[in-house]
PDB file of C-alpha atoms in Angstrom:
ATOM      1  CA  UNK A 980     100.485 122.951 110.560  1.00 40.00           C
ATOM      2  CA  UNK A 981     101.758 119.406 111.036  1.00 50.00           C
ATOM      3  CA  UNK A 982     105.415 118.591 110.503  1.00 59.00           C
ATOM      4  CA  UNK A 983     106.190 115.484 108.482  1.00 65.00           C
ATOM      5  CA  UNK A 984     108.008 112.820 110.484  1.00 75.00           C
ATOM      6  CA  UNK A 985     111.098 112.195 108.339  1.00 81.00           C
ATOM      7  CA  UNK A 986     111.892 108.857 109.990  1.00 84.00           C
ATOM      8  CA  UNK A 987     108.369 107.498 109.366  1.00 83.00           C
ATOM      9  CA  UNK A 988     108.400 108.693 105.766  1.00 84.00           C
ATOM     10  CA  UNK A 989     111.888 107.302 105.173  1.00 89.00           C
ATOM     11  CA  UNK A 990     111.108 103.898 106.625  1.00 87.00           C
ATOM     12  CA  UNK A 991     107.959 103.638 104.479  1.00 86.00           C
ATOM     13  CA  UNK A 992     109.989 104.447 101.353  1.00 90.00           C
ATOM     14  CA  UNK A 993     112.646 101.897 102.261  1.00 92.00           C
ATOM     15  CA  UNK A 994     110.062  99.193 103.005  1.00 88.00           C
ATOM     16  CA  UNK A 995     108.226  99.649  99.711  1.00 88.00           C
ATOM     17  CA  UNK A 996     111.530  99.799  97.768  1.00 92.00           C
ATOM     18  CA  UNK A 997     112.667  96.513  99.334  1.00 91.00           C
ATOM     19  CA  UNK A 998     109.281  94.885  98.675  1.00 87.00           C
ATOM     20  CA  UNK A 999     109.650  95.858  95.025  1.00 88.00           C
ATOM     21  CA  UNK A1000     113.155  94.331  95.066  1.00 92.00           C
ATOM     22  CA  UNK A1001     114.820  97.537  93.907  1.00 94.00           C
ATOM     23  CA  UNK A1002     118.226  98.797  95.018  1.00 96.00           C
ATOM     24  CA  UNK A1003     118.828 102.329  96.208  1.00 96.00           C
ATOM     25  CA  UNK A1004     120.962 102.842  93.102  1.00 97.00           C
ATOM     26  CA  UNK A1005     118.138 101.793  90.763  1.00 96.00           C
ATOM     27  CA  UNK A1006     115.636 104.162  92.398  1.00 95.00           C
ATOM     28  CA  UNK A1007     118.169 107.008  92.623  1.00 95.00           C
ATOM     29  CA  UNK A1008     119.099 106.652  88.939  1.00 95.00           C
ATOM     30  CA  UNK A1009     115.455 106.742  87.829  1.00 94.00           C
ATOM     31  CA  UNK A1010     114.851 109.837  90.000  1.00 92.00           C
ATOM     32  CA  UNK A1011     118.017 111.692  88.906  1.00 90.00           C
ATOM     33  CA  UNK A1012     119.276 111.934  92.500  1.00 92.00           C
ATOM     34  CA  UNK A1013     122.349 110.467  94.150  1.00 93.00           C
ATOM     35  CA  UNK A1014     122.248 107.165  95.992  1.00 95.00           C
ATOM     36  CA  UNK A1015     123.587 109.075  99.001  1.00 94.00           C
ATOM     37  CA  UNK A1016     120.612 111.468  98.917  1.00 92.00           C
ATOM     38  CA  UNK A1017     118.137 108.564  98.716  1.00 94.00           C
ATOM     39  CA  UNK A1018     119.890 106.884 101.636  1.00 94.00           C
ATOM     40  CA  UNK A1019     119.564 110.048 103.735  1.00 92.00           C
ATOM     41  CA  UNK A1020     115.853 110.321 102.838  1.00 91.00           C
ATOM     42  CA  UNK A1021     115.244 106.673 103.749  1.00 92.00           C
ATOM     43  CA  UNK A1022     117.102 107.078 107.055  1.00 91.00           C
ATOM     44  CA  UNK A1023     115.145 110.229 107.966  1.00 86.00           C
ATOM     45  CA  UNK A1024     118.319 112.334 107.969  1.00 87.00           C
ATOM     46  CA  UNK A1025     117.145 114.947 105.499  1.00 81.00           C
ATOM     47  CA  UNK A1026     114.017 116.604 104.191  1.00 72.00           C
ATOM     48  CA  UNK A1027     113.463 116.460 100.467  1.00 73.00           C
ATOM     49  CA  UNK A1028     111.687 118.651  97.967  1.00 69.00           C
ATOM     50  CA  UNK A1029     108.170 117.513  97.153  1.00 70.00           C
ATOM     51  CA  UNK A1030     109.240 117.260  93.500  1.00 71.00           C
ATOM     52  CA  UNK A1031     111.883 114.687  94.495  1.00 83.00           C
ATOM     53  CA  UNK A1032     109.391 112.774  96.637  1.00 83.00           C
ATOM     54  CA  UNK A1033     106.959 112.849  93.714  1.00 79.00           C
ATOM     55  CA  UNK A1034     109.593 111.279  91.438  1.00 87.00           C
ATOM     56  CA  UNK A1035     110.329 108.609  94.061  1.00 91.00           C
ATOM     57  CA  UNK A1036     106.594 107.872  94.418  1.00 86.00           C
ATOM     58  CA  UNK A1037     106.286 107.440  90.632  1.00 86.00           C
ATOM     59  CA  UNK A1038     109.274 105.076  90.482  1.00 91.00           C
ATOM     60  CA  UNK A1039     107.937 103.014  93.411  1.00 90.00           C
ATOM     61  CA  UNK A1040     104.380 103.236  92.017  1.00 85.00           C
ATOM     62  CA  UNK A1041     102.791 104.521  95.230  1.00 81.00           C
ATOM     63  CA  UNK A1042     100.730 107.700  95.698  1.00 74.00           C
ATOM     64  CA  UNK A1043     102.629 110.763  96.923  1.00 73.00           C
ATOM     65  CA  UNK A1044      99.898 111.234  99.551  1.00 69.00           C
ATOM     66  CA  UNK A1045     100.778 107.805 100.987  1.00 72.00           C
ATOM     67  CA  UNK A1046     104.434 108.810 101.305  1.00 76.00           C
ATOM     68  CA  UNK A1047     103.557 112.102 102.984  1.00 71.00           C
ATOM     69  CA  UNK A1048     101.024 110.526 105.352  1.00 66.00           C
ATOM     70  CA  UNK A1049     102.714 110.242 108.737  1.00 59.00           C
ATOM     71  CA  UNK A1050     100.763 107.152 109.751  1.00 59.00           C
ATOM     72  CA  UNK A1051     103.162 104.288 110.221  1.00 55.00           C
ATOM     73  CA  UNK A1052     102.471 100.940 108.655  1.00 56.00           C
ATOM     74  CA  UNK A1053     101.371  98.530 111.323  1.00 59.00           C
ATOM     75  CA  UNK A1054     102.382  94.908 111.700  1.00 62.00           C
ATOM     76  CA  UNK A1055      98.890  94.288 113.055  1.00 62.00           C
ATOM     77  CA  UNK A1056      95.708  95.864 111.706  1.00 65.00           C
ATOM     78  CA  UNK A1057      92.456  95.183 113.551  1.00 66.00           C
ATOM     79  CA  UNK A1058      89.383  96.641 111.942  1.00 68.00           C
ATOM     80  CA  UNK A1059      86.093  96.279 113.806  1.00 74.00           C
ATOM     81  CA  UNK A1060      83.029  95.814 111.644  1.00 74.00           C
ATOM     82  CA  UNK A1061      81.421  98.862 113.284  1.00 72.00           C
ATOM     83  CA  UNK A1062      84.336 101.059 112.070  1.00 69.00           C
ATOM     84  CA  UNK A1063      84.518  99.633 108.556  1.00 64.00           C
ATOM     85  CA  UNK A1064      83.122 101.799 105.800  1.00 61.00           C
ATOM     86  CA  UNK A1065      81.661 100.477 102.567  1.00 56.00           C
ATOM     87  CA  UNK A1066      82.517 101.978  99.232  1.00 57.00           C
ATOM     88  CA  UNK A1067      78.940 102.016  98.068  1.00 52.00           C
ATOM     89  CA  UNK A1068      78.325 101.449  94.393  1.00 55.00           C
ATOM     90  CA  UNK A1069      75.091 101.807  92.496  1.00 53.00           C
ATOM     91  CA  UNK A1070      72.934  99.584  90.317  1.00 52.00           C
ATOM     92  CA  UNK A1071      74.951 100.568  87.262  1.00 55.00           C
ATOM     93  CA  UNK A1072      78.147  99.371  88.933  1.00 61.00           C
ATOM     94  CA  UNK A1073      76.650  96.102  90.166  1.00 72.00           C
ATOM     95  CA  UNK A1074      78.753  95.971  93.343  1.00 75.00           C
ATOM     96  CA  UNK A1075      79.580  97.686  96.575  1.00 75.00           C
ATOM     97  CA  UNK A1076      82.772  97.047  98.539  1.00 72.00           C
ATOM     98  CA  UNK A1077      84.042  96.813 102.102  1.00 72.00           C
ATOM     99  CA  UNK A1078      87.802  97.234 102.511  1.00 68.00           C
ATOM    100  CA  UNK A1079      88.861  94.849 105.259  1.00 74.00           C
ATOM    101  CA  UNK A1080      92.425  96.111 105.814  1.00 68.00           C
ATOM    102  CA  UNK A1081      93.801  98.949 103.765  1.00 58.00           C
ATOM    103  CA  UNK A1082      97.407  97.748 103.454  1.00 55.00           C
ATOM    104  CA  UNK A1083      97.744  97.317  99.703  1.00 52.00           C
ATOM    105  CA  UNK A1084     100.431 100.005  99.352  1.00 54.00           C
ATOM    106  CA  UNK A1085     102.850  97.887 101.356  1.00 57.00           C
ATOM    107  CA  UNK A1086     101.690  94.302 101.080  1.00 63.00           C
ATOM    108  CA  UNK A1087     100.415  94.257  97.509  1.00 67.00           C
ATOM    109  CA  UNK A1088      97.285  92.497  98.793  1.00 75.00           C
ATOM    110  CA  UNK A1089      93.914  94.152  99.309  1.00 74.00           C
ATOM    111  CA  UNK A1090      91.264  92.064 101.112  1.00 83.00           C
ATOM    112  CA  UNK A1091      87.712  93.123 100.320  1.00 82.00           C
ATOM    113  CA  UNK A1092      84.138  91.928 100.648  1.00 86.00           C
ATOM    114  CA  UNK A1093      82.228  92.510  97.430  1.00 86.00           C
ATOM    115  CA  UNK A1094      78.441  92.799  97.763  1.00 87.00           C
ATOM    116  CA  UNK A1095      76.924  91.703  94.441  1.00 89.00           C
ATOM    117  CA  UNK A1096      73.735  93.632  93.676  1.00 85.00           C
ATOM    118  CA  UNK A1097      70.649  91.354  93.425  1.00 87.00           C
ATOM    119  CA  UNK A1098      69.544  90.332  89.930  1.00 85.00           C
ATOM    120  CA  UNK A1099      66.287  92.326  90.003  1.00 85.00           C
ATOM    121  CA  UNK A1100      68.154  95.652  90.335  1.00 83.00           C
ATOM    122  CA  UNK A1101      71.594  94.850  88.842  1.00 79.00           C
ATOM    123  CA  UNK A1102      72.142  96.581  85.510  1.00 75.00           C
ATOM    124  CA  UNK A1103      75.841  95.771  85.020  1.00 76.00           C
ATOM    125  CA  UNK A1104      76.588  93.872  81.802  1.00 80.00           C
ATOM    126  CA  UNK A1105      80.143  94.938  80.890  1.00 81.00           C
ATOM    127  CA  UNK A1106      83.099  92.961  82.236  1.00 84.00           C
ATOM    128  CA  UNK A1107      85.900  94.439  84.327  1.00 79.00           C
ATOM    129  CA  UNK A1108      89.651  94.216  83.870  1.00 80.00           C
ATOM    130  CA  UNK A1109      92.462  95.384  86.165  1.00 76.00           C
ATOM    131  CA  UNK A1110      96.167  94.716  86.689  1.00 73.00           C
ATOM    132  CA  UNK A1111      95.908  92.617  89.873  1.00 78.00           C
ATOM    133  CA  UNK A1112      95.287  88.895  90.187  1.00 87.00           C
ATOM    134  CA  UNK A1113      92.117  88.085  92.088  1.00 90.00           C
ATOM    135  CA  UNK A1114      91.176  85.359  94.557  1.00 94.00           C
ATOM    136  CA  UNK A1115      87.501  84.999  95.437  1.00 95.00           C
ATOM    137  CA  UNK A1116      85.589  82.938  98.002  1.00 97.00           C
ATOM    138  CA  UNK A1117      81.791  82.935  98.126  1.00 97.00           C
ATOM    139  CA  UNK A1118      80.660  83.848 101.678  1.00 97.00           C
ATOM    140  CA  UNK A1119      76.901  84.044 101.070  1.00 96.00           C
ATOM    141  CA  UNK A1120      74.578  83.445  98.152  1.00 96.00           C
ATOM    142  CA  UNK A1121      75.653  82.444  94.670  1.00 97.00           C
ATOM    143  CA  UNK A1122      76.968  84.091  91.510  1.00 96.00           C
ATOM    144  CA  UNK A1123      77.904  83.304  87.979  1.00 95.00           C
ATOM    145  CA  UNK A1124      81.568  84.199  87.456  1.00 96.00           C
ATOM    146  CA  UNK A1125      81.943  85.317  83.868  1.00 94.00           C
ATOM    147  CA  UNK A1126      85.645  84.911  83.100  1.00 95.00           C
ATOM    148  CA  UNK A1127      87.283  85.365  79.730  1.00 93.00           C
ATOM    149  CA  UNK A1128      84.091  84.420  77.871  1.00 91.00           C
ATOM    150  CA  UNK A1129      83.119  81.423  80.051  1.00 95.00           C
ATOM    151  CA  UNK A1130      80.376  81.407  82.699  1.00 96.00           C
ATOM    152  CA  UNK A1131      80.907  79.468  85.957  1.00 97.00           C
ATOM    153  CA  UNK A1132      78.258  78.893  88.666  1.00 98.00           C
ATOM    154  CA  UNK A1133      79.684  79.484  92.164  1.00 97.00           C
ATOM    155  CA  UNK A1134      77.943  79.096  95.527  1.00 97.00           C
ATOM    156  CA  UNK A1135      78.799  79.450  99.219  1.00 97.00           C
ATOM    157  CA  UNK A1136      82.172  77.822  99.932  1.00 96.00           C
ATOM    158  CA  UNK A1137      83.415  77.865  96.316  1.00 97.00           C
ATOM    159  CA  UNK A1138      86.613  79.726  95.419  1.00 97.00           C
ATOM    160  CA  UNK A1139      88.541  80.806  92.322  1.00 96.00           C
ATOM    161  CA  UNK A1140      91.861  82.451  91.483  1.00 96.00           C
ATOM    162  CA  UNK A1141      92.305  84.319  88.202  1.00 95.00           C
ATOM    163  CA  UNK A1142      94.116  87.062  86.314  1.00 92.00           C
ATOM    164  CA  UNK A1143      92.300  90.362  86.617  1.00 86.00           C
ATOM    165  CA  UNK A1144      93.612  91.426  83.224  1.00 87.00           C
ATOM    166  CA  UNK A1145      91.152  89.021  81.564  1.00 92.00           C
ATOM    167  CA  UNK A1146      87.520  90.236  81.278  1.00 91.00           C
ATOM    168  CA  UNK A1147      85.455  89.124  84.272  1.00 92.00           C
ATOM    169  CA  UNK A1148      82.186  89.929  85.989  1.00 90.00           C
ATOM    170  CA  UNK A1149      80.215  88.684  89.010  1.00 92.00           C
ATOM    171  CA  UNK A1150      76.676  88.071  87.757  1.00 92.00           C
ATOM    172  CA  UNK A1151      73.845  87.665  90.297  1.00 92.00           C
ATOM    173  CA  UNK A1152      71.974  84.360  90.113  1.00 94.00           C
ATOM    174  CA  UNK A1153      68.799  85.498  91.863  1.00 93.00           C
ATOM    175  CA  UNK A1154      67.217  88.401  93.714  1.00 92.00           C
ATOM    176  CA  UNK A1155      69.376  87.864  96.818  1.00 92.00           C
ATOM    177  CA  UNK A1156      72.592  89.797  97.426  1.00 90.00           C
ATOM    178  CA  UNK A1157      75.726  87.636  97.277  1.00 94.00           C
ATOM    179  CA  UNK A1158      78.810  88.341  99.407  1.00 94.00           C
ATOM    180  CA  UNK A1159      82.187  87.501  97.907  1.00 94.00           C
ATOM    181  CA  UNK A1160      85.446  87.673  99.866  1.00 94.00           C
ATOM    182  CA  UNK A1161      88.008  89.002  97.398  1.00 90.00           C
ATOM    183  CA  UNK A1162      91.773  89.396  97.553  1.00 87.00           C
ATOM    184  CA  UNK A1163      93.306  91.702  94.971  1.00 81.00           C
ATOM    185  CA  UNK A1164      96.951  90.665  94.604  1.00 82.00           C
ATOM    186  CA  UNK A1165      99.547  92.798  92.843  1.00 74.00           C
ATOM    187  CA  UNK A1166     101.417  90.869  90.159  1.00 70.00           C
ATOM    188  CA  UNK A1167     105.173  91.043  90.599  1.00 60.00           C
TER     189      UNK A1167
END
């Protein structure tokens, strides 16, 4: 049985709270705990009930598992291609993904390579929406970016920035896979 490192957990909570520009008092009030208790948790001076940590995770909008994970956030993340796993989709999804650096819980930015399924096997017709803004840069191939009812041709070297809350879809142009570098950016 592993023991949770209270200092690591506390520093992660403090970092995410500060990134969200919330005071200890604001978080404590929303969690029905004292500011003093939150301070002790953030400083690694006390263990807390999982129920309390769950409330804190909800207020800070981060998964409880992330809080309990004793991996520290790194200032430097190097991810070799050979160690990078794809989130493989299927023809119905139209995409597969490679997470380039899984730091979105802290930074609010998630860099990804999206592999757009070739036209001859892509069955996706419905647009996507999500809460994050999105920046895209075409690495290889070409796509049609369907955005909010308009269709835009994009090829290698082209880029776009848009609100993910508006309907959008990467549509393959031909029977070649396209690779799109994508940054999902949390709106503040």
